[in-house]
Short mmCIF file of C-alpha atoms in Angstrom, two decimals:
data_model
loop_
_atom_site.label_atom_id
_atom_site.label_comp_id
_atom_site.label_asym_id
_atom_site.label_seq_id
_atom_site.Cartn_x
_atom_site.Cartn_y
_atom_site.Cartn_z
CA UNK X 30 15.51 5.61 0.29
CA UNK X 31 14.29 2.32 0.83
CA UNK X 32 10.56 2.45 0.02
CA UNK X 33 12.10 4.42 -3.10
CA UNK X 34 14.09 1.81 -4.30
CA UNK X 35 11.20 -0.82 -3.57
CA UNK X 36 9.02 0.36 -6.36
CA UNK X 37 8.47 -0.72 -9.44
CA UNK X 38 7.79 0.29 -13.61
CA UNK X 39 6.48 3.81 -14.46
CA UNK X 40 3.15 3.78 -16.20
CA UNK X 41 1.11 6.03 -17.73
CA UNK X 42 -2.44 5.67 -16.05
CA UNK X 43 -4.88 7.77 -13.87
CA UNK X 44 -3.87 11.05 -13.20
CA UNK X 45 -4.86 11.58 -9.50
CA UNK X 46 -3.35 15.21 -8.30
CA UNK X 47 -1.95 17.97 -10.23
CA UNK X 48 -0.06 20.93 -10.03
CA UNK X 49 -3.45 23.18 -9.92
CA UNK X 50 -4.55 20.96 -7.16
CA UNK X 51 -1.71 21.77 -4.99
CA UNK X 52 -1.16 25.13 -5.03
CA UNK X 53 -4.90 25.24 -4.10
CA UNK X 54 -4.05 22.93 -1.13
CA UNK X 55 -0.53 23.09 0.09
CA UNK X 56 0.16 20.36 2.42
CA UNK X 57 1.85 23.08 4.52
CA UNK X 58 1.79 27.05 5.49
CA UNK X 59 2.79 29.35 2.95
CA UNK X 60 4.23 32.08 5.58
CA UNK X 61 4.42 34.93 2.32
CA UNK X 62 1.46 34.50 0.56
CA UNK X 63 2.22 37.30 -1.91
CA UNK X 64 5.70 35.89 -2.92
CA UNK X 65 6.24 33.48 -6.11
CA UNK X 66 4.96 30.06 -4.53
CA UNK X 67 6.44 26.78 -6.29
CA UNK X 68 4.76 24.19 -6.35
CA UNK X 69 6.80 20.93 -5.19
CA UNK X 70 6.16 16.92 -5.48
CA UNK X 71 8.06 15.13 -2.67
CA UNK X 72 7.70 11.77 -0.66
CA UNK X 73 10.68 12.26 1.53
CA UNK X 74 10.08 11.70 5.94
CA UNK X 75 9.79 14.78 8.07
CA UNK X 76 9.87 16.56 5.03
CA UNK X 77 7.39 19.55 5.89
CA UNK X 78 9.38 20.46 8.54
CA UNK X 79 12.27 21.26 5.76
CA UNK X 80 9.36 22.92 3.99
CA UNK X 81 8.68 25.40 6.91
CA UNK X 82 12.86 25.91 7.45
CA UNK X 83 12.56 27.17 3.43
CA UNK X 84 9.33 29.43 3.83
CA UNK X 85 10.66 30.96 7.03
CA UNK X 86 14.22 32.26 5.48
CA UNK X 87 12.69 33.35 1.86
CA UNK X 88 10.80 36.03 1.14
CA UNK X 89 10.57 35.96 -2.07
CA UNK X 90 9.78 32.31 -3.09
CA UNK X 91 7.50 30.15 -0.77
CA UNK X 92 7.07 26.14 -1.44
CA UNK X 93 3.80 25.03 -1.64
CA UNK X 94 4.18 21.14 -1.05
CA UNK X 95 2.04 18.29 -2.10
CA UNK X 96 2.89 14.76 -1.63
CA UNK X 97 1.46 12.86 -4.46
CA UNK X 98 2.95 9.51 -3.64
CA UNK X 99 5.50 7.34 -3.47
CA UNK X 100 7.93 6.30 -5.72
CA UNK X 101 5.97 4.92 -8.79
CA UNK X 102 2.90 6.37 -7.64
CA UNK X 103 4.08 9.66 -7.99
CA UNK X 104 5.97 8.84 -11.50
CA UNK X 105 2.44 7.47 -12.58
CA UNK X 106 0.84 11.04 -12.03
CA UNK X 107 3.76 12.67 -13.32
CA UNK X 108 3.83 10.64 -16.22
CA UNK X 109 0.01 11.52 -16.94
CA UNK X 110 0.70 15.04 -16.56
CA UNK X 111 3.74 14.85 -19.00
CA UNK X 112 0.99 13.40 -21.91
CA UNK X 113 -1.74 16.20 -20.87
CA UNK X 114 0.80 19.23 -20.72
CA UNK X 115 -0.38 20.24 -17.86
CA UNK X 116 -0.95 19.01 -13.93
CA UNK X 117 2.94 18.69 -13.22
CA UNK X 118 4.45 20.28 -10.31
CA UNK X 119 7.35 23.12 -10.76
CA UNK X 120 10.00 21.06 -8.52
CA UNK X 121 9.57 17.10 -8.48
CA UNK X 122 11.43 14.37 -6.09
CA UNK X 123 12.84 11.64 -8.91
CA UNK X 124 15.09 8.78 -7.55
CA UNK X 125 18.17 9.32 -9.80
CA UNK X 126 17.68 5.97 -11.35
CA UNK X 127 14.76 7.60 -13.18
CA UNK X 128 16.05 10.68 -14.50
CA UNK X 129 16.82 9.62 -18.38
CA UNK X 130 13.52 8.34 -18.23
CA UNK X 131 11.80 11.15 -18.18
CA UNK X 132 15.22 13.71 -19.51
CA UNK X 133 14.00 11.72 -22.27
CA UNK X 134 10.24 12.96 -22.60
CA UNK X 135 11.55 16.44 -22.57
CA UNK X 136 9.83 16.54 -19.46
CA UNK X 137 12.43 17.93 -17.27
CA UNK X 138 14.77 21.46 -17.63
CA UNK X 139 18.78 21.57 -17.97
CA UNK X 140 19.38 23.50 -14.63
CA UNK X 141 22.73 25.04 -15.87
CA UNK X 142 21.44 27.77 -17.10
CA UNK X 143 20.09 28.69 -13.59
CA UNK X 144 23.22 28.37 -12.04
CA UNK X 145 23.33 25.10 -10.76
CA UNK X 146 27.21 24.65 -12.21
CA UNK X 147 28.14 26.74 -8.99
CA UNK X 148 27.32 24.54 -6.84
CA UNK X 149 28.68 21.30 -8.33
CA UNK X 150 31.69 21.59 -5.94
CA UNK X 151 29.24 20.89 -3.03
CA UNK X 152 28.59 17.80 -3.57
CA UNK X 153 30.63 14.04 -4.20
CA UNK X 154 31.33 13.24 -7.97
CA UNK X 155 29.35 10.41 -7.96
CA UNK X 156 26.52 12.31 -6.98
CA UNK X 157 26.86 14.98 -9.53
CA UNK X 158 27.30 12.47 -12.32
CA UNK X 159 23.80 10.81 -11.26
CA UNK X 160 22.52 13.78 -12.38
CA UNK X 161 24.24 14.47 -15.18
CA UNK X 162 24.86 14.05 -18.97
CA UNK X 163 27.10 16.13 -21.07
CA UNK X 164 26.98 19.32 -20.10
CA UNK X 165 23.53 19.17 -19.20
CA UNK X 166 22.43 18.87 -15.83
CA UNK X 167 18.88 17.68 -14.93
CA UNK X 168 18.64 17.43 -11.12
CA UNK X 169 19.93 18.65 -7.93
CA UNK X 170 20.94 15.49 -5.65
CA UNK X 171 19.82 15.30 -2.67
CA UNK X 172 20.28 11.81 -0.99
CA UNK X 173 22.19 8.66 -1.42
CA UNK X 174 22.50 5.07 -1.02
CA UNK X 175 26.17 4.20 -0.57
CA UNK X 176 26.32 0.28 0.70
CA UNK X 177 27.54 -0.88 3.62
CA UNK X 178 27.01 -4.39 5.54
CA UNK X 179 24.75 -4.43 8.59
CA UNK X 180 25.58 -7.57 10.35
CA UNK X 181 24.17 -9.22 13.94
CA UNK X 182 27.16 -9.47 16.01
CA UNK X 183 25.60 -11.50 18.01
CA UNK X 184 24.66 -13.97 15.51
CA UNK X 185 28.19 -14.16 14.29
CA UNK X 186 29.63 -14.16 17.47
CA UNK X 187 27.80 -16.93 18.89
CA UNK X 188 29.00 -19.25 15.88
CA UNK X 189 32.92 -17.58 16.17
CA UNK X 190 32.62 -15.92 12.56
CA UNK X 191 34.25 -12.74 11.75
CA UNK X 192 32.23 -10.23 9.80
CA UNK X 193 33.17 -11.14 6.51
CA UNK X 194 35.86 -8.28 4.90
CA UNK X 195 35.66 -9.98 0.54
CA UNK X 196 32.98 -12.07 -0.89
CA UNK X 197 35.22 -14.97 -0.27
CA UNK X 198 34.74 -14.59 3.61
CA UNK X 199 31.46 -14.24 2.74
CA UNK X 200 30.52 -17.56 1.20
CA UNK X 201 32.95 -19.27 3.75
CA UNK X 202 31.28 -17.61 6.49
CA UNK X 203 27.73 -18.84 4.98
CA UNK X 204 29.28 -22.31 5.13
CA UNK X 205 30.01 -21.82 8.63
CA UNK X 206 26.64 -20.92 9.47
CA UNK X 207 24.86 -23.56 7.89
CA UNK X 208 27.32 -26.46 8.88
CA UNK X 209 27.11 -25.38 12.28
CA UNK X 210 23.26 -26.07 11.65
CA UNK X 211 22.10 -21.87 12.35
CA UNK X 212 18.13 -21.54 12.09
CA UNK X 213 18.63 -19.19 9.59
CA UNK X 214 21.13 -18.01 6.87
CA UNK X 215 23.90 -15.61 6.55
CA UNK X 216 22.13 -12.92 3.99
CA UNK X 217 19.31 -12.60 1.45
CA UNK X 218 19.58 -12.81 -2.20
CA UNK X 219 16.46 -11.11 -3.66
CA UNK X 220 15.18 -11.56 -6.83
CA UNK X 221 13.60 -8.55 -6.81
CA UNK X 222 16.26 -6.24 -5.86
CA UNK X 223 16.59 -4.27 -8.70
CA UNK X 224 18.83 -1.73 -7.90
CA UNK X 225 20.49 -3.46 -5.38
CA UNK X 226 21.38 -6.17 -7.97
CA UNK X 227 22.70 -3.95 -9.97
CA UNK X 228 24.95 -2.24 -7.90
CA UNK X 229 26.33 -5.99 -6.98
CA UNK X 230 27.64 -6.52 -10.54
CA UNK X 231 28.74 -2.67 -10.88
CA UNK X 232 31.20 -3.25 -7.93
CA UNK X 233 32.78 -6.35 -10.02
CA UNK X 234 33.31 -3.97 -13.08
CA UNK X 235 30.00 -3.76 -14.80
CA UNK X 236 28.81 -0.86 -16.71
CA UNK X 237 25.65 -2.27 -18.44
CA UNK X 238 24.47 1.34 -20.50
CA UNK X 239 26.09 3.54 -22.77
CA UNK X 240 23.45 6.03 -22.84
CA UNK X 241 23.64 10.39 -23.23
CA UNK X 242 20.37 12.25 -23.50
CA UNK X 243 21.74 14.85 -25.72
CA UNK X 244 21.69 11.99 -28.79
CA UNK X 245 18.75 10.25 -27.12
CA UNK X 246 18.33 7.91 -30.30
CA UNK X 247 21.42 5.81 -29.76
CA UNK X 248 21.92 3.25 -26.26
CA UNK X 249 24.82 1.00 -25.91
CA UNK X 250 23.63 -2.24 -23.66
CA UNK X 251 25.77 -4.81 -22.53
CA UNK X 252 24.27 -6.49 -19.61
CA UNK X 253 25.63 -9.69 -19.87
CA UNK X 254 29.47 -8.56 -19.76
CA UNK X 255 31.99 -10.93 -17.69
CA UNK X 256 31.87 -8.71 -14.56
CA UNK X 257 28.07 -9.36 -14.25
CA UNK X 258 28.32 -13.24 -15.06
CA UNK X 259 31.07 -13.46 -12.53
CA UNK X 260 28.76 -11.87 -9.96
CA UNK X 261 25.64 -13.74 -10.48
CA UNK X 262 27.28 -17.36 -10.92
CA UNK X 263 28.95 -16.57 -7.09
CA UNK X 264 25.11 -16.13 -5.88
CA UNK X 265 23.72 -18.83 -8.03
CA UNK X 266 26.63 -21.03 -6.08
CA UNK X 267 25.20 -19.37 -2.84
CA UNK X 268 21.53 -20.31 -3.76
CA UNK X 269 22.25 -23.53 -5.19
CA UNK X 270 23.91 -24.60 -1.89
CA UNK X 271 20.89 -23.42 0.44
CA UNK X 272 23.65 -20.70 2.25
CA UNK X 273 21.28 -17.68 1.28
CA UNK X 274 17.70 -17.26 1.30
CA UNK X 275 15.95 -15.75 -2.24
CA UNK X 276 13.19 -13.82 -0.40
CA UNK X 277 11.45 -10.87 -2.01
CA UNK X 278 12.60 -7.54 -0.49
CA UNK X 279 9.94 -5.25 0.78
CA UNK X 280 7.46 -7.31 2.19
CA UNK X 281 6.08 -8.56 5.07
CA UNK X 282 7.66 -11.43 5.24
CA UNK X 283 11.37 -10.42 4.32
CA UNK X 284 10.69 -7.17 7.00
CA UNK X 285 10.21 -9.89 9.54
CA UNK X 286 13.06 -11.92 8.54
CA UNK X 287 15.30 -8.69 8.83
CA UNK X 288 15.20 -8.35 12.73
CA UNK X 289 14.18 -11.93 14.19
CA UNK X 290 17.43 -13.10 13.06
CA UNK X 291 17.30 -15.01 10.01
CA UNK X 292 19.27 -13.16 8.52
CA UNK X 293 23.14 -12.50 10.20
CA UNK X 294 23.76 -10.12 7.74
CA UNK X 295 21.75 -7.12 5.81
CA UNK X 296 23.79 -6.23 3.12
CA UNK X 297 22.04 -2.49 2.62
CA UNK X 298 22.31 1.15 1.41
CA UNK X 299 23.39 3.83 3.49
CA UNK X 300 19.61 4.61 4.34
CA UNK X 301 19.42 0.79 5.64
CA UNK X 302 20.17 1.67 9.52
CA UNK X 303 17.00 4.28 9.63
CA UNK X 304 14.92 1.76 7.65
CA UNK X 305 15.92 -1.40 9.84
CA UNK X 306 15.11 0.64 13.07
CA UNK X 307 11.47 1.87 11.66
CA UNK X 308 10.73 -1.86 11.74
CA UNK X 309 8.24 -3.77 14.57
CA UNK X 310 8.94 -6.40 16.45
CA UNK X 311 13.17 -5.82 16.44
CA UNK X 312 14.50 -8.16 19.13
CA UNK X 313 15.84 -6.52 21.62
CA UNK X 314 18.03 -8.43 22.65
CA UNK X 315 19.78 -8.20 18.74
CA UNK X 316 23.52 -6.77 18.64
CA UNK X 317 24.03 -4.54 15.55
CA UNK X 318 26.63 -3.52 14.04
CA UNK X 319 27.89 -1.82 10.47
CA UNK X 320 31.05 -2.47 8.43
CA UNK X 321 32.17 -1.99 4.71
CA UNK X 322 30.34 -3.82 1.86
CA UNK X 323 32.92 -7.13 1.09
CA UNK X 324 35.26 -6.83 -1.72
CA UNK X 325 36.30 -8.67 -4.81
CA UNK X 326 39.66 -7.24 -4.26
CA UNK X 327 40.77 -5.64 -0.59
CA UNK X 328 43.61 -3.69 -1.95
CA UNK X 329 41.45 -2.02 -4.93
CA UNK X 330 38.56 -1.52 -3.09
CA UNK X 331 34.99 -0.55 -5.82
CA UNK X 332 32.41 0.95 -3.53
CA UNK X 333 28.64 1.40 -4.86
CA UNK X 334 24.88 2.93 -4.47
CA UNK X 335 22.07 1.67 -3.76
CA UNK X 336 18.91 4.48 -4.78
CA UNK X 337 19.21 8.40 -3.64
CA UNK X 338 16.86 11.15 -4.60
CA UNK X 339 17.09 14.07 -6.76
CA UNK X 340 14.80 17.60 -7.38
CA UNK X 341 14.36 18.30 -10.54
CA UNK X 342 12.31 21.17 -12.36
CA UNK X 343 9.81 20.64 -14.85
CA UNK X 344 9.24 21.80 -17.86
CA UNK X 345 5.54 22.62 -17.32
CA UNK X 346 7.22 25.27 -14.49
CA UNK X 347 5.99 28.84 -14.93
CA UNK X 348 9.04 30.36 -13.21
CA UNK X 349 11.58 28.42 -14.04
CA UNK X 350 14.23 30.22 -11.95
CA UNK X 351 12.24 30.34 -9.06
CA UNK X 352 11.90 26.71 -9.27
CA UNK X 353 15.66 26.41 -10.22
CA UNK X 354 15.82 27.85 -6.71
CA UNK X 355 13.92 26.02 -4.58
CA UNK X 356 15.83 23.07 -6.36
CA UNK X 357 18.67 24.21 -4.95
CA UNK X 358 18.37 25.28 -2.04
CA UNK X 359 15.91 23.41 -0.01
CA UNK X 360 17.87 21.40 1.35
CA UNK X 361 21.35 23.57 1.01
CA UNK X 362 21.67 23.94 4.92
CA UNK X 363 22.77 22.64 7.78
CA UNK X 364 19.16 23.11 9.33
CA UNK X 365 17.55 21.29 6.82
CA UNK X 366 19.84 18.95 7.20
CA UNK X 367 20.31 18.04 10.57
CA UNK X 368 15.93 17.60 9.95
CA UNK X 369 16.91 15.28 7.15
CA UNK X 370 19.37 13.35 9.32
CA UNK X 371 17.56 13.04 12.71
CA UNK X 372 14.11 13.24 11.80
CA UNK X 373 14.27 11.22 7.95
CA UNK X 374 17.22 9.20 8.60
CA UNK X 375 18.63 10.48 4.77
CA UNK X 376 22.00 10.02 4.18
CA UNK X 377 23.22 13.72 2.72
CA UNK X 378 24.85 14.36 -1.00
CA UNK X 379 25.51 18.04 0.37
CA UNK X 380 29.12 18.09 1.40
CA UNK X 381 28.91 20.40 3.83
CA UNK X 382 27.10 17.95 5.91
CA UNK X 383 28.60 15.12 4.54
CA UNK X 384 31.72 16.16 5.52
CA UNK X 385 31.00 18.03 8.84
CA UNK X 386 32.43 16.86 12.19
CA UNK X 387 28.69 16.35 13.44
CA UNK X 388 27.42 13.91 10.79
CA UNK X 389 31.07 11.96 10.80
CA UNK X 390 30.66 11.70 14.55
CA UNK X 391 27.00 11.05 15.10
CA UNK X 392 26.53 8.13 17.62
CA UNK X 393 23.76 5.61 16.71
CA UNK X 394 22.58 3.79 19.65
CA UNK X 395 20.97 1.15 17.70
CA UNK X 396 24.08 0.12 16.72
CA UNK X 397 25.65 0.19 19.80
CA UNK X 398 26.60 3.95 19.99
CA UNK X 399 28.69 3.00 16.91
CA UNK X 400 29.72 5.59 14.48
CA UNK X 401 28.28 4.38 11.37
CA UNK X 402 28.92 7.34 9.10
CA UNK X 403 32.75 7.19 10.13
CA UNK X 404 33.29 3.73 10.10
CA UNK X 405 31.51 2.68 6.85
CA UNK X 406 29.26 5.13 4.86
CA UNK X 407 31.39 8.18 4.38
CA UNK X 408 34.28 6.31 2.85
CA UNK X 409 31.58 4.28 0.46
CA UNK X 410 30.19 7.86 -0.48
CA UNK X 411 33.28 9.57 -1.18
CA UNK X 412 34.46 6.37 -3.01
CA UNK X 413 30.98 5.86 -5.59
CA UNK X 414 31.89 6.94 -9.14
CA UNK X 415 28.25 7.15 -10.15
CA UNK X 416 26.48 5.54 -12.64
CA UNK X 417 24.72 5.52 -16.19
CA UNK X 418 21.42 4.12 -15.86
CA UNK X 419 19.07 3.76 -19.24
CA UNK X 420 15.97 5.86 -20.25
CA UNK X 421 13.96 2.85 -19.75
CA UNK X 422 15.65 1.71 -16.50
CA UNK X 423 12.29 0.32 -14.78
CA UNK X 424 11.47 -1.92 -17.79
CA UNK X 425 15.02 -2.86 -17.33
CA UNK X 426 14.99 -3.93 -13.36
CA UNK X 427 11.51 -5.89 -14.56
CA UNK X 428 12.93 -8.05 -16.77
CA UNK X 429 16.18 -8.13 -14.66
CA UNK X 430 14.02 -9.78 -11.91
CA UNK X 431 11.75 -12.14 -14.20
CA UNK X 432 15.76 -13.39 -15.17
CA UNK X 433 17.03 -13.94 -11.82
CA UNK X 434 13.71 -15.47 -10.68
CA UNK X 435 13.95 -18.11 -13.52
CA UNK X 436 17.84 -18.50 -12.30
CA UNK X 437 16.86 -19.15 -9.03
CA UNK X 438 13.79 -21.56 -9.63
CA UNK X 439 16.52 -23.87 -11.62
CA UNK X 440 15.17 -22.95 -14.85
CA UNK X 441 18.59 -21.42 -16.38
CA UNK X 442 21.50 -21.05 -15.22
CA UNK X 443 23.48 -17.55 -14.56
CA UNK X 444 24.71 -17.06 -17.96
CA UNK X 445 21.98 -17.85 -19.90
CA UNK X 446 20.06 -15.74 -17.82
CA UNK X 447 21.94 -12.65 -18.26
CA UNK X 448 22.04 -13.39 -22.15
CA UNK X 449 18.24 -13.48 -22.04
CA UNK X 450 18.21 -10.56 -20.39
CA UNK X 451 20.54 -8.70 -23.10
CA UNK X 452 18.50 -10.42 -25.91
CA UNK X 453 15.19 -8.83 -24.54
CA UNK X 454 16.27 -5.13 -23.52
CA UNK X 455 17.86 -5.04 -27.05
CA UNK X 456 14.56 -5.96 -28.71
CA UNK X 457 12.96 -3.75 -26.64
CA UNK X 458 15.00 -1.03 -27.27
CA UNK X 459 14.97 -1.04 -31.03
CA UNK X 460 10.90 -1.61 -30.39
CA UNK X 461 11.08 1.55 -28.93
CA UNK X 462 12.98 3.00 -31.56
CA UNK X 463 16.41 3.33 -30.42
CA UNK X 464 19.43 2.43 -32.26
CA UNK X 465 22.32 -0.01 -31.21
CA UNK X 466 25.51 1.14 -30.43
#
């Protein structure tokens, strides 16, 4: 989800909502008030309506839903209520990103032995490995981010380039633009991207953490590996040359920049479409259109993700199973999920949807009645291997973007800043008591 992936470090301060506080105030109607209630944490759009679909066809297990922020906001609480022992929900939204983090803390509970190895088959292997370690299993996924390119046909039209197909098109087509003197530039590179960085030097071959929760004492990191150096000297060639802007994502600002045409091309997560459309001010006159992310190599194409959401249970849970439950199925229907489609724009992990007729043929009239899901986001999703993030992955993307800021203010160049970047997460890591692999 895009405001998801937007936020930043967890911290540990101010407690401002716990568990106790919900159940006495669910943010919706428990329709069985004398069946186990679970308590559940959750940011995600239109998401009470999914709430209702859950109360209505249980009668033994009712969700009583609080939404206690977003993104980092709600880590913050959670992470205050992990130190009390007490004040965490039963079922909690986590970007997948985040999951050692707190798998760590002994904060969250291996779902296998509630069953949740049944249902593995109904969802993509990426997806499951996201959420998994060993033979433990911490979350249940719910929704992904696998990249595409959004592109302004009309943009690219008007100056006769095709929508680039490898990076090479890419930085020709940037050429293209700015020699034909455009107003504004083919893409963005921000500095702040965190996970969206990241997922840039995965697709070249990077695999930056060797990391397993069940011998949480020991992480591998090698962030400054060839694949990533590769990666990041290609956009410090693209910056250098003025054919990419280096705005921060997520603001004002870049929001703008997104849909008055300054940038020909959103490179952007599966969840990109519904969070380009929620914007002001789109021209309406703009021609949209989706295609696959560009490739290092056409014929062995590496396709990659870009945030996605998880529920988890806690360990602070008092029924464990029931919460194991609503984990599971909340959002194990087609109901729930034609709410999560239509009404939150999420892009489903649930193969059953994934690979129904109606999402594969869903018609997006922003995009010109296109079929996005067929033409570019179901092939990415089935494609996405998953990933190993670290237990400390937001101190990570922090320093990632203090690295690629200095890169882009001419203050080092791509190598140097990804070996500064190794040099620091390995001192942290051993500050924080972990061992080298």
């Amino acid at each position: 989800m895009a405001a998801a992936t937007a936020v930043a470090a967890l911290t540990m301060v101010g407690l401002a909502a716990c568990s106790g506080e919900a159940e006495a105030a669910c943010t919706n109607e428990v329709v069985n008030p004398d069946a186990t209630q679970v308590t559940v944490w959750a940011w995600y759009p239109a998401f009470e309506q999914v709430v209702d679909h859950f109360n209505e066809t249980h009668e033994d297990v009712q969700v009583c839903w609080t939404n206690a922020g977003q993104g980092n906001d709600e880590y913050t609480k959670f992470s205050t209520a992990i130190e009390a022992g007490s004040g965490a929900p039963d079922v909690i939204m986590l970007e997948a990103e985040v999951l050692s983090s707190f798998a760590i803390r002994d904060a969250l509970v291996d779902l296998t032995e509630y069953g949740v190895g049944e249902i593995e088959g109904d969802y993509t292997e990426g997806a499951w490995k996201d959420v998994s370690s060993g033979d433990a299993v911490y979350a249940v996924p719910v929704d992904g981010g696998p990249m595409g390119m959004l592109y302004r046909q009309d943009i690219l039209d008007e100056y006769g380039i095709a929508p680039p197909t490898t990076w090479a098109e890419f930085e020709a087509a940037a050429v293209q633009l700015k020699e034909a003197g455009a107003p504004g530039v083919l893409a963005n590179f921000p500095t702040n991207g965190r996970a969206f960085n990241q997922a840039l030097f995965a697709q070249a071959g990077s695999a930056p953490y060797e990391y397993d929760p069940a011998n949480p004492a020991e992480i591998g990191i090698e962030v400054d590996d060839q694949a990533s150096k590769d990666v990041l000297a290609y956009w410090e060639g693209l910056v250098d040359e003025g054919l990419v802007s280096t705005d921060d994502a997520f603001t004002a600002d870049y929001n703008t920049k997104l849909v008055d045409g300054t940038y020909a091309i959103y490179l952007a997560a599966a969840w990109g479409p519904g969070y380009l459309q929620g914007l002001s001010d789109t021209d309406p006159d703009a021609v949209w259109r989706a295609a696959p992310l560009p490739q290092w190599d056409l014929e062995n194409p590496t396709q990659v993700n870009w945030g996605g959401s998880t529920f988890a249970v806690t360990q602070q849970a008092e029924d464990k199973e029931a919460a194991a439950l609503v984990a599971q199925e909340i959002f194990g229907t087609e109901e729930a999920w034609k709410i999560g489609v239509e009404e939150a724009a999420l892009f489903p992990l649930w193969k059953p949807m994934l690979e129904s007729d109606y999402f594969r043929d869903l018609e997006y009239p922003f995009f010109g009645g296109q079929k996005i899901n067929e033409d570019v986001f179901l092939e990415a999703a089935q494609g996405y291997e998953g990933f190993t993030f670290s237990p400390f992955q937001n101190y990570a993307y922090d320093q990632l973007t203090e690295e690629l800021f200095a890169m882009t203010e001419g203050q080092k160049d791509a190598a140097g800043a990804l070996e500064d970047l190794q040099s620091s997460l390995e001192k942290y890591a051993q500050e924080q008591g972990f061992t080298l692999k």
